[in-house]
């Protein structure tokens, strides 16, 4: 079973081709302007290098945003164009914030002995220190969305994290938890992931310091392999769709729509 995954949501375009759970090929390219000038060439190269054809692909996993308005549309348009009329293909849509949350989750589970109660903030840069973000928490070896998708200024996200940290510290001082509760609070750590963390790392470090954990630079931006990992592990069973229902999730109106008002 051949699976194709694609994202052009941010400046980093990602393409991957898998046979069951085996990676056949993967491309990540950060572009200066638009993905539209190179994405079809990248797909063609990926197929040639792996010796596969479009007709071999039976699963398609595509990011629906949020992120660059143009970027989000490119991936969806490409998928609709090259797979139109294929009744033998199963389509999965992925929210890129969810994918970042799972990328962090998979990393934490692979590196930590105790990964329960970790909180994960996924942030995508929307330029000028505005971000798309969501928060997740690990409960009994599964990831749950605990703060819904939002658009906000980076300063507001930092303030929210600081306020919740201070509230927790005050509560602990008042209640004097027993040893087990103190250990649970110790494990209740915050992780941050996404290209916004990469782009604004110094400001985040300056304002949050040791309050949060940042992944290595190579793991901060989305890896399109995460999409396939989510599909294989059953995280996308409720995200199956058809080619006609694939639609962008921008989280906000475009500048053109705002200007109309």
PDB file of N, CA and C in Angstrom, residues 86 93 95 130 136 151 158 161 163 165 198 205 214-215 238 240 252:
ATOM      1  N   UNK A  86      -9.918   9.450  -9.241  1.00  0.00           N
ATOM      2  CA  UNK A  86      -9.377   8.200  -8.710  1.00  0.00           C
ATOM      3  C   UNK A  86     -10.272   7.665  -7.594  1.00  0.00           C
ATOM      4  N   UNK A  93      -7.304  14.313   5.618  1.00  0.00           N
ATOM      5  CA  UNK A  93      -6.919  15.698   5.851  1.00  0.00           C
ATOM      6  C   UNK A  93      -6.277  15.814   7.234  1.00  0.00           C
ATOM      7  N   UNK A  95      -4.867  18.658  10.137  1.00  0.00           N
ATOM      8  CA  UNK A  95      -4.611  20.004  10.652  1.00  0.00           C
ATOM      9  C   UNK A  95      -3.130  20.065  11.043  1.00  0.00           C
ATOM     10  N   UNK A 130       2.616  37.228  14.898  1.00  0.00           N
ATOM     11  CA  UNK A 130       1.270  36.661  15.039  1.00  0.00           C
ATOM     12  C   UNK A 130       1.383  35.166  14.761  1.00  0.00           C
ATOM     13  N   UNK A 136      -2.043  20.939  23.689  1.00  0.00           N
ATOM     14  CA  UNK A 136      -2.388  19.531  23.819  1.00  0.00           C
ATOM     15  C   UNK A 136      -1.814  18.996  25.134  1.00  0.00           C
ATOM     16  N   UNK A 151      -5.828  32.166  16.801  1.00  0.00           N
ATOM     17  CA  UNK A 151      -4.874  33.103  16.208  1.00  0.00           C
ATOM     18  C   UNK A 151      -4.599  34.159  17.267  1.00  0.00           C
ATOM     19  N   UNK A 158       2.740  33.850  25.246  1.00  0.00           N
ATOM     20  CA  UNK A 158       3.744  33.852  26.313  1.00  0.00           C
ATOM     21  C   UNK A 158       3.119  34.245  27.639  1.00  0.00           C
ATOM     22  N   UNK A 161       1.023  31.359  29.078  1.00  0.00           N
ATOM     23  CA  UNK A 161       1.845  30.303  29.664  1.00  0.00           C
ATOM     24  C   UNK A 161       2.393  30.745  31.017  1.00  0.00           C
ATOM     25  N   UNK A 163       1.112  33.019  33.066  1.00  0.00           N
ATOM     26  CA  UNK A 163       0.028  33.132  34.042  1.00  0.00           C
ATOM     27  C   UNK A 163      -0.367  31.765  34.591  1.00  0.00           C
ATOM     28  N   UNK A 165       1.499  29.096  34.708  1.00  0.00           N
ATOM     29  CA  UNK A 165       2.614  28.598  35.520  1.00  0.00           C
ATOM     30  C   UNK A 165       2.548  29.210  36.920  1.00  0.00           C
ATOM     31  N   UNK A 198      11.001  28.245  16.183  1.00  0.00           N
ATOM     32  CA  UNK A 198      12.287  28.392  15.487  1.00  0.00           C
ATOM     33  C   UNK A 198      12.552  29.860  15.157  1.00  0.00           C
ATOM     34  N   UNK A 205      12.797  32.249  24.743  1.00  0.00           N
ATOM     35  CA  UNK A 205      13.751  31.924  25.808  1.00  0.00           C
ATOM     36  C   UNK A 205      13.855  33.059  26.823  1.00  0.00           C
ATOM     37  N   UNK A 214      12.184  23.282  24.660  1.00  0.00           N
ATOM     38  CA  UNK A 214      12.179  23.452  23.216  1.00  0.00           C
ATOM     39  C   UNK A 214      12.921  22.283  22.588  1.00  0.00           C
ATOM     40  N   UNK A 215      12.376  21.742  21.520  1.00  0.00           N
ATOM     41  CA  UNK A 215      13.031  20.643  20.829  1.00  0.00           C
ATOM     42  C   UNK A 215      14.242  21.147  20.055  1.00  0.00           C
ATOM     43  N   UNK A 238     -10.724   9.327  11.801  1.00  0.00           N
ATOM     44  CA  UNK A 238     -11.882  10.227  11.706  1.00  0.00           C
ATOM     45  C   UNK A 238     -11.602  11.404  10.786  1.00  0.00           C
ATOM     46  N   UNK A 240     -10.775  10.885   7.459  1.00  0.00           N
ATOM     47  CA  UNK A 240     -10.958  10.449   6.078  1.00  0.00           C
ATOM     48  C   UNK A 240     -11.950  11.381   5.389  1.00  0.00           C
ATOM     49  N   UNK A 252      -8.670  32.165  10.116  1.00  0.00           N
ATOM     50  CA  UNK A 252      -8.998  33.587  10.056  1.00  0.00           C
ATOM     51  C   UNK A 252      -9.296  33.961   8.611  1.00  0.00           C
TER      52      UNK A 252
END
